[in-house]
Amino acid sequence: MRTPAPIGVFDSGVGGLTVLRAIHARLPQEGTVYVGDSARMPYGAKGADTVIRYALAAGQFLAGQGAKVLVVACSTASSVALPALRDALKIPVLGVIDAGVTRALAVSRGGTICIAATEGTTRSGAYVRALEHQRPGVKVVARACPLFAPLVEEGSVEGHLADVVVKHHLGGLEAAGVDTLVLGCTHYPLLTQTLRSVLGGGIQIVDGAEGVADELVSILDSRGLRAATDAPRRSYFSTDAPEKFQVMGSRFLGAAVPQVDLVEL
Ligand code: DGL
């Protein structure tokens, strides 16, 4: 019997597994194939042309694995590489930015919305453009948080160091009238507890992962691409240190990552 085509998902590392987790919860009968480009992480510190080149390599690899749709589970790649990916691949391509923006506009009580993201995503202006497109005149402030993703990737998500780094990048938000913080990088949901305790209860924290899973359902349904498999295949690839990916990955996925294969893109 032919194995149904999987959903392809990629990130610069393990961060995108926070999105994959939402996809598994929403679409438990779909097969998935994930690639984390850990060898070249962080994407957030690279220039746009480099990120586009890396994203094309990851997208082409996943299309070669038979993916029927591509989820770019990396805000940095979503902010600059979607047009190039859509030109190069014959499958639908979905990014993570719109889902975060839609959710932020739904929960904000009219205060300023803060986008916390990598340097590359912040420089691209993609979140600010998407917010202004959906709600012209919205008050928005963008904060680059270059130390967050490496901190998360090393597992330092709580404790003194995490507190200091969060204060360093996001101090003074409440005083600036911010009522909603968008986690504009798929690594950041692991910092949620620290963000809550440092920022206080007055700021709502928004993660777009569930919205991405909802958008994915609409794409699959509208194109007749839904699969119903009893034992869907879930594969994981990393461009560096599969054992490290496996350990860190379980934390992001909220479940054991059974096996990780090394791949060169
Ligand atoms: N997970 C990536 C993102 O969502 C950030 C990590 C990186 O800088 O590579 O932007």
mmCIF file of C-alpha atoms and ligand atoms in Angstrom:
data_model
loop_
_atom_site.group_PDB
_atom_site.id
_atom_site.type_symbol
_atom_site.label_atom_id
_atom_site.label_comp_id
_atom_site.label_asym_id
_atom_site.label_seq_id
_atom_site.Cartn_x
_atom_site.Cartn_y
_atom_site.Cartn_z
ATOM 1 C CA MET A 1 0.000 0.000 0.000
ATOM 2 C CA ARG A 2 1.281 3.518 -0.823
ATOM 3 C CA THR A 3 2.285 5.600 2.233
ATOM 4 C CA PRO A 4 0.342 8.891 2.252
ATOM 5 C CA ALA A 5 2.533 11.961 1.646
ATOM 6 C CA PRO A 6 3.730 13.673 4.855
ATOM 7 C CA ILE A 7 3.618 17.307 5.971
ATOM 8 C CA GLY A 8 7.122 18.829 5.713
ATOM 9 C CA VAL A 9 8.262 21.137 8.517
ATOM 10 C CA PHE A 10 11.574 22.931 9.024
ATOM 11 C CA ASP A 11 13.361 25.327 11.336
ATOM 12 C CA SER A 12 16.939 26.388 11.931
ATOM 13 C CA GLY A 13 17.008 23.954 14.868
ATOM 14 C CA VAL A 14 14.661 22.500 17.440
ATOM 15 C CA GLY A 15 12.438 25.602 17.871
ATOM 16 C CA GLY A 16 10.076 24.558 15.088
ATOM 17 C CA LEU A 17 9.180 21.475 17.108
ATOM 18 C CA THR A 18 6.886 23.791 19.132
ATOM 19 C CA VAL A 19 4.911 24.201 15.898
ATOM 20 C CA LEU A 20 5.158 20.493 15.056
ATOM 21 C CA ARG A 21 3.730 19.730 18.492
ATOM 22 C CA ALA A 22 0.630 21.801 17.670
ATOM 23 C CA ILE A 23 0.386 20.073 14.266
ATOM 24 C CA HIS A 24 0.549 16.597 15.864
ATOM 25 C CA ALA A 25 -2.153 17.598 18.374
ATOM 26 C CA ARG A 26 -4.450 18.976 15.671
ATOM 27 C CA LEU A 27 -3.730 16.411 12.927
ATOM 28 C CA PRO A 28 -2.804 13.165 14.724
ATOM 29 C CA GLN A 29 -3.417 11.008 11.649
ATOM 30 C CA GLU A 30 -1.002 12.888 9.375
ATOM 31 C CA GLY A 31 2.573 11.783 8.767
ATOM 32 C CA THR A 32 5.238 14.462 9.264
ATOM 33 C CA VAL A 33 8.866 14.918 8.307
ATOM 34 C CA TYR A 34 10.923 17.519 10.154
ATOM 35 C CA VAL A 35 14.344 18.953 9.443
ATOM 36 C CA GLY A 36 16.269 21.130 11.898
ATOM 37 C CA ASP A 37 19.209 22.965 10.334
ATOM 38 C CA SER A 38 21.184 22.972 13.606
ATOM 39 C CA ALA A 39 24.557 23.156 11.818
ATOM 40 C CA ARG A 40 23.715 26.636 10.533
ATOM 41 C CA MET A 41 21.672 27.928 13.436
ATOM 42 C CA PRO A 42 21.097 30.774 14.351
ATOM 43 C CA TYR A 43 19.381 32.036 11.208
ATOM 44 C CA GLY A 44 18.407 35.174 13.117
ATOM 45 C CA ALA A 45 21.933 36.580 13.030
ATOM 46 C CA LYS A 46 22.396 36.005 9.260
ATOM 47 C CA GLY A 47 21.607 38.244 6.306
ATOM 48 C CA ALA A 48 18.389 37.750 4.324
ATOM 49 C CA ASP A 49 20.106 36.269 1.231
ATOM 50 C CA THR A 50 21.819 33.624 3.340
ATOM 51 C CA VAL A 51 18.575 32.693 5.117
ATOM 52 C CA ILE A 52 16.796 32.404 1.741
ATOM 53 C CA ARG A 53 19.537 30.060 0.486
ATOM 54 C CA TYR A 54 19.298 27.877 3.606
ATOM 55 C CA ALA A 55 15.484 27.836 3.486
ATOM 56 C CA LEU A 56 15.521 26.747 -0.185
ATOM 57 C CA ALA A 57 17.871 23.876 0.658
ATOM 58 C CA ALA A 58 15.622 22.717 3.519
ATOM 59 C CA GLY A 59 12.456 23.117 1.417
ATOM 60 C CA GLN A 60 13.943 21.181 -1.489
ATOM 61 C CA PHE A 61 15.054 18.402 0.839
ATOM 62 C CA LEU A 62 11.534 18.075 2.287
ATOM 63 C CA ALA A 63 9.913 18.190 -1.159
ATOM 64 C CA GLY A 64 12.331 15.369 -2.083
ATOM 65 C CA GLN A 65 10.995 13.431 0.932
ATOM 66 C CA GLY A 66 7.579 13.601 -0.735
ATOM 67 C CA ALA A 67 6.101 16.408 1.410
ATOM 68 C CA LYS A 68 2.651 17.497 0.178
ATOM 69 C CA VAL A 69 2.842 20.860 1.966
ATOM 70 C CA LEU A 70 5.701 22.834 3.567
ATOM 71 C CA VAL A 71 5.417 24.536 6.952
ATOM 72 C CA VAL A 72 8.191 27.065 7.520
ATOM 73 C CA ALA A 73 8.278 26.728 11.322
ATOM 74 C CA CYS A 74 10.869 29.487 11.665
ATOM 75 C CA SER A 75 9.887 33.144 11.898
ATOM 76 C CA THR A 76 13.220 34.321 10.488
ATOM 77 C CA ALA A 77 12.831 32.190 7.343
ATOM 78 C CA SER A 78 9.105 33.041 7.156
ATOM 79 C CA SER A 79 9.964 36.756 7.228
ATOM 80 C CA VAL A 80 12.215 36.685 4.154
ATOM 81 C CA ALA A 81 12.010 33.384 2.258
ATOM 82 C CA LEU A 82 8.327 32.642 1.512
ATOM 83 C CA PRO A 83 8.278 34.178 -2.025
ATOM 84 C CA ALA A 84 11.460 32.273 -3.043
ATOM 85 C CA LEU A 85 10.117 29.013 -1.583
ATOM 86 C CA ARG A 86 6.761 29.432 -3.360
ATOM 87 C CA ASP A 87 8.573 30.103 -6.652
ATOM 88 C CA ALA A 88 10.865 27.101 -6.282
ATOM 89 C CA LEU A 89 8.496 24.429 -4.932
ATOM 90 C CA LYS A 90 5.373 22.934 -6.451
ATOM 91 C CA ILE A 91 3.671 22.423 -3.060
ATOM 92 C CA PRO A 92 1.781 24.910 -0.844
ATOM 93 C CA VAL A 93 4.077 26.818 1.548
ATOM 94 C CA LEU A 94 2.872 28.151 4.899
ATOM 95 C CA GLY A 95 4.756 30.526 7.229
ATOM 96 C CA VAL A 96 4.209 31.349 10.897
ATOM 97 C CA ILE A 97 3.870 35.136 10.899
ATOM 98 C CA ASP A 98 0.199 35.658 10.014
ATOM 99 C CA ALA A 99 -0.991 33.210 12.676
ATOM 100 C CA GLY A 100 0.883 35.110 15.430
ATOM 101 C CA VAL A 101 -0.421 38.447 14.187
ATOM 102 C CA THR A 102 -4.050 37.282 14.007
ATOM 103 C CA ARG A 103 -3.884 35.922 17.552
ATOM 104 C CA ALA A 104 -2.234 39.115 18.895
ATOM 105 C CA LEU A 105 -4.968 41.291 17.414
ATOM 106 C CA ALA A 106 -7.602 38.997 18.939
ATOM 107 C CA VAL A 107 -6.213 39.244 22.493
ATOM 108 C CA SER A 108 -4.887 42.833 22.646
ATOM 109 C CA ARG A 109 -7.119 45.228 24.563
ATOM 110 C CA GLY A 110 -6.059 48.164 22.415
ATOM 111 C CA GLY A 111 -2.623 48.709 23.935
ATOM 112 C CA THR A 112 0.673 48.507 22.119
ATOM 113 C CA ILE A 113 1.652 45.119 20.666
ATOM 114 C CA CYS A 114 5.315 44.159 21.102
ATOM 115 C CA ILE A 115 6.995 41.792 18.647
ATOM 116 C CA ALA A 116 9.911 39.924 20.228
ATOM 117 C CA ALA A 117 11.979 38.307 17.466
ATOM 118 C CA THR A 118 15.448 37.612 16.103
ATOM 119 C CA GLU A 119 17.514 40.410 14.585
ATOM 120 C CA GLY A 120 16.792 39.174 11.059
ATOM 121 C CA THR A 121 13.029 39.016 11.582
ATOM 122 C CA THR A 122 13.013 42.438 13.250
ATOM 123 C CA ARG A 123 15.076 43.955 10.424
ATOM 124 C CA SER A 124 12.703 42.492 7.814
ATOM 125 C CA GLY A 125 9.729 44.387 9.311
ATOM 126 C CA ALA A 126 7.501 41.411 8.366
ATOM 127 C CA TYR A 127 5.466 41.316 11.616
ATOM 128 C CA VAL A 128 4.930 45.078 11.675
ATOM 129 C CA ARG A 129 3.758 45.015 8.039
ATOM 130 C CA ALA A 130 1.404 42.086 8.711
ATOM 131 C CA LEU A 131 -0.052 43.832 11.799
ATOM 132 C CA GLU A 132 -0.568 47.102 9.934
ATOM 133 C CA HIS A 133 -2.101 45.224 7.025
ATOM 134 C CA GLN A 134 -4.626 43.469 9.288
ATOM 135 C CA ARG A 135 -5.301 46.545 11.453
ATOM 136 C CA PRO A 136 -4.135 49.877 10.033
ATOM 137 C CA GLY A 137 -2.966 52.291 12.739
ATOM 138 C CA VAL A 138 -2.262 49.575 15.337
ATOM 139 C CA LYS A 139 0.374 50.567 17.914
ATOM 140 C CA VAL A 140 3.370 48.279 17.604
ATOM 141 C CA VAL A 141 6.912 48.132 18.910
ATOM 142 C CA ALA A 142 9.543 45.653 17.716
ATOM 143 C CA ARG A 143 12.304 44.352 19.999
ATOM 144 C CA ALA A 144 15.178 42.246 18.676
ATOM 145 C CA CYS A 145 16.142 39.542 21.216
ATOM 146 C CA PRO A 146 19.306 37.969 19.754
ATOM 147 C CA LEU A 147 20.238 36.131 22.965
ATOM 148 C CA PHE A 148 16.924 34.290 23.370
ATOM 149 C CA ALA A 149 17.274 31.516 20.760
ATOM 150 C CA PRO A 150 20.839 30.478 21.754
ATOM 151 C CA LEU A 151 19.756 30.520 25.424
ATOM 152 C CA VAL A 152 16.806 28.256 24.647
ATOM 153 C CA GLU A 153 18.855 25.996 22.375
ATOM 154 C CA GLU A 154 21.257 25.419 25.309
ATOM 155 C CA GLY A 155 18.386 24.624 27.656
ATOM 156 C CA SER A 156 18.779 27.700 29.936
ATOM 157 C CA VAL A 157 15.116 28.641 29.992
ATOM 158 C CA GLU A 158 14.723 29.328 33.728
ATOM 159 C CA GLY A 159 16.871 30.743 36.511
ATOM 160 C CA HIS A 160 19.051 33.777 37.061
ATOM 161 C CA LEU A 161 20.627 33.899 33.593
ATOM 162 C CA ALA A 162 17.279 33.614 31.800
ATOM 163 C CA ASP A 163 15.808 36.351 34.036
ATOM 164 C CA VAL A 164 18.714 38.709 33.310
ATOM 165 C CA VAL A 165 18.532 38.120 29.538
ATOM 166 C CA VAL A 166 14.747 38.636 29.452
ATOM 167 C CA LYS A 167 15.107 41.902 31.417
ATOM 168 C CA HIS A 168 17.932 42.985 29.116
ATOM 169 C CA HIS A 169 15.902 42.504 25.929
ATOM 170 C CA LEU A 170 12.377 43.252 27.132
ATOM 171 C CA GLY A 171 12.688 45.597 30.119
ATOM 172 C CA GLY A 172 10.205 48.466 30.408
ATOM 173 C CA LEU A 173 7.422 47.056 28.230
ATOM 174 C CA GLU A 174 4.569 47.721 30.641
ATOM 175 C CA ALA A 175 5.717 51.328 31.112
ATOM 176 C CA ALA A 176 5.680 51.647 27.298
ATOM 177 C CA GLY A 177 1.958 50.723 27.254
ATOM 178 C CA VAL A 178 2.455 47.188 25.899
ATOM 179 C CA ASP A 179 -0.444 44.823 26.672
ATOM 180 C CA THR A 180 0.468 41.970 24.284
ATOM 181 C CA LEU A 181 3.771 40.283 23.513
ATOM 182 C CA VAL A 182 4.071 38.201 20.349
ATOM 183 C CA LEU A 183 6.628 35.384 20.489
ATOM 184 C CA GLY A 184 8.014 36.125 17.034
ATOM 185 C CA CYS A 185 10.433 33.187 16.998
ATOM 186 C CA THR A 186 9.539 29.525 17.354
ATOM 187 C CA HIS A 187 12.215 29.033 20.033
ATOM 188 C CA TYR A 188 10.608 31.519 22.420
ATOM 189 C CA PRO A 189 7.595 29.490 23.732
ATOM 190 C CA LEU A 190 10.063 27.634 25.975
ATOM 191 C CA LEU A 191 10.758 30.941 27.739
ATOM 192 C CA THR A 192 7.073 31.556 28.502
ATOM 193 C CA GLN A 193 7.328 30.858 32.234
ATOM 194 C CA THR A 194 10.313 33.188 32.662
ATOM 195 C CA LEU A 195 8.671 35.848 30.495
ATOM 196 C CA ARG A 196 5.529 35.664 32.662
ATOM 197 C CA SER A 197 7.422 36.053 35.907
ATOM 198 C CA VAL A 198 9.710 38.854 34.661
ATOM 199 C CA LEU A 199 7.121 40.841 32.679
ATOM 200 C CA GLY A 200 4.276 40.503 35.191
ATOM 201 C CA GLY A 201 0.648 39.576 34.672
ATOM 202 C CA GLY A 202 -0.394 42.692 32.737
ATOM 203 C CA ILE A 203 1.069 41.516 29.430
ATOM 204 C CA GLN A 204 -0.547 38.705 27.434
ATOM 205 C CA ILE A 205 1.890 36.363 25.737
ATOM 206 C CA VAL A 206 0.978 35.110 22.265
ATOM 207 C CA ASP A 207 2.386 32.065 20.481
ATOM 208 C CA GLY A 208 1.159 31.522 16.914
ATOM 209 C CA ALA A 209 1.723 27.724 16.835
ATOM 210 C CA GLU A 210 -1.920 26.708 17.238
ATOM 211 C CA GLY A 211 -2.988 29.221 14.607
ATOM 212 C CA VAL A 212 -0.457 27.695 12.213
ATOM 213 C CA ALA A 213 -2.026 24.267 12.778
ATOM 214 C CA ASP A 214 -5.484 25.777 12.051
ATOM 215 C CA GLU A 215 -4.211 27.391 8.821
ATOM 216 C CA LEU A 216 -2.651 24.079 7.832
ATOM 217 C CA VAL A 217 -5.998 22.287 8.307
ATOM 218 C CA SER A 218 -7.677 24.823 5.972
ATOM 219 C CA ILE A 219 -4.994 24.352 3.307
ATOM 220 C CA LEU A 220 -5.229 20.542 3.460
ATOM 221 C CA ASP A 221 -9.046 20.615 3.394
ATOM 222 C CA SER A 222 -9.352 23.145 0.581
ATOM 223 C CA ARG A 223 -6.969 21.115 -1.604
ATOM 224 C CA GLY A 224 -8.278 17.676 -0.666
ATOM 225 C CA LEU A 225 -4.907 16.718 0.832
ATOM 226 C CA ARG A 226 -6.040 15.286 4.197
ATOM 227 C CA ALA A 227 -4.775 11.809 5.038
ATOM 228 C CA ALA A 228 -6.124 9.439 7.655
ATOM 229 C CA THR A 229 -3.468 6.941 8.662
ATOM 230 C CA ASP A 230 -3.616 4.675 11.702
ATOM 231 C CA ALA A 231 0.127 4.697 12.288
ATOM 232 C CA PRO A 232 1.432 7.867 10.624
ATOM 233 C CA ARG A 233 5.163 7.997 9.920
ATOM 234 C CA ARG A 234 7.000 10.740 11.810
ATOM 235 C CA SER A 235 10.607 11.302 10.785
ATOM 236 C CA TYR A 236 13.219 13.707 12.106
ATOM 237 C CA PHE A 237 16.409 14.961 10.473
ATOM 238 C CA SER A 238 19.098 17.297 11.751
ATOM 239 C CA THR A 239 22.118 18.803 9.975
ATOM 240 C CA ASP A 240 24.232 18.446 13.141
ATOM 241 C CA ALA A 241 24.590 16.333 16.304
ATOM 242 C CA PRO A 242 21.480 14.101 16.107
ATOM 243 C CA GLU A 243 21.885 12.956 19.747
ATOM 244 C CA LYS A 244 21.764 16.548 21.020
ATOM 245 C CA PHE A 245 18.784 17.226 18.764
ATOM 246 C CA GLN A 246 17.023 14.196 20.209
ATOM 247 C CA VAL A 247 17.501 15.293 23.835
ATOM 248 C CA MET A 248 16.620 18.976 23.280
ATOM 249 C CA GLY A 249 13.913 18.058 20.794
ATOM 250 C CA SER A 250 11.897 16.060 23.332
ATOM 251 C CA ARG A 251 11.652 19.185 25.443
ATOM 252 C CA PHE A 252 10.302 21.270 22.556
ATOM 253 C CA LEU A 253 8.016 18.528 21.239
ATOM 254 C CA GLY A 254 6.684 17.593 24.685
ATOM 255 C CA ALA A 255 7.197 13.918 23.752
ATOM 256 C CA ALA A 256 10.130 11.641 23.032
ATOM 257 C CA VAL A 257 11.804 12.123 19.662
ATOM 258 C CA PRO A 258 12.351 8.467 18.732
ATOM 259 C CA GLN A 259 15.141 8.730 16.157
ATOM 260 C CA VAL A 260 17.019 11.520 14.411
ATOM 261 C CA ASP A 261 18.967 11.043 11.190
ATOM 262 C CA LEU A 262 21.885 13.238 10.182
ATOM 263 C CA VAL A 263 21.427 14.968 6.836
ATOM 264 C CA GLU A 264 23.538 17.373 4.766
ATOM 265 C CA LEU A 265 21.487 20.007 2.952
HETATM 266 N N1 DGL B 1 13.438 29.441 15.359
HETATM 267 C C1 DGL B 1 14.003 30.564 14.628
HETATM 268 C C2 DGL B 1 12.905 31.581 14.340
HETATM 269 O O1 DGL B 1 11.729 31.281 14.553
HETATM 270 C C3 DGL B 1 15.054 31.330 15.399
HETATM 271 C C4 DGL B 1 16.334 30.747 15.732
HETATM 272 C C5 DGL B 1 17.455 31.231 14.870
HETATM 273 O O2 DGL B 1 17.899 32.382 15.000
HETATM 274 O O3 DGL B 1 17.887 30.419 14.071
HETATM 275 O O4 DGL B 1 13.191 32.664 13.916
#
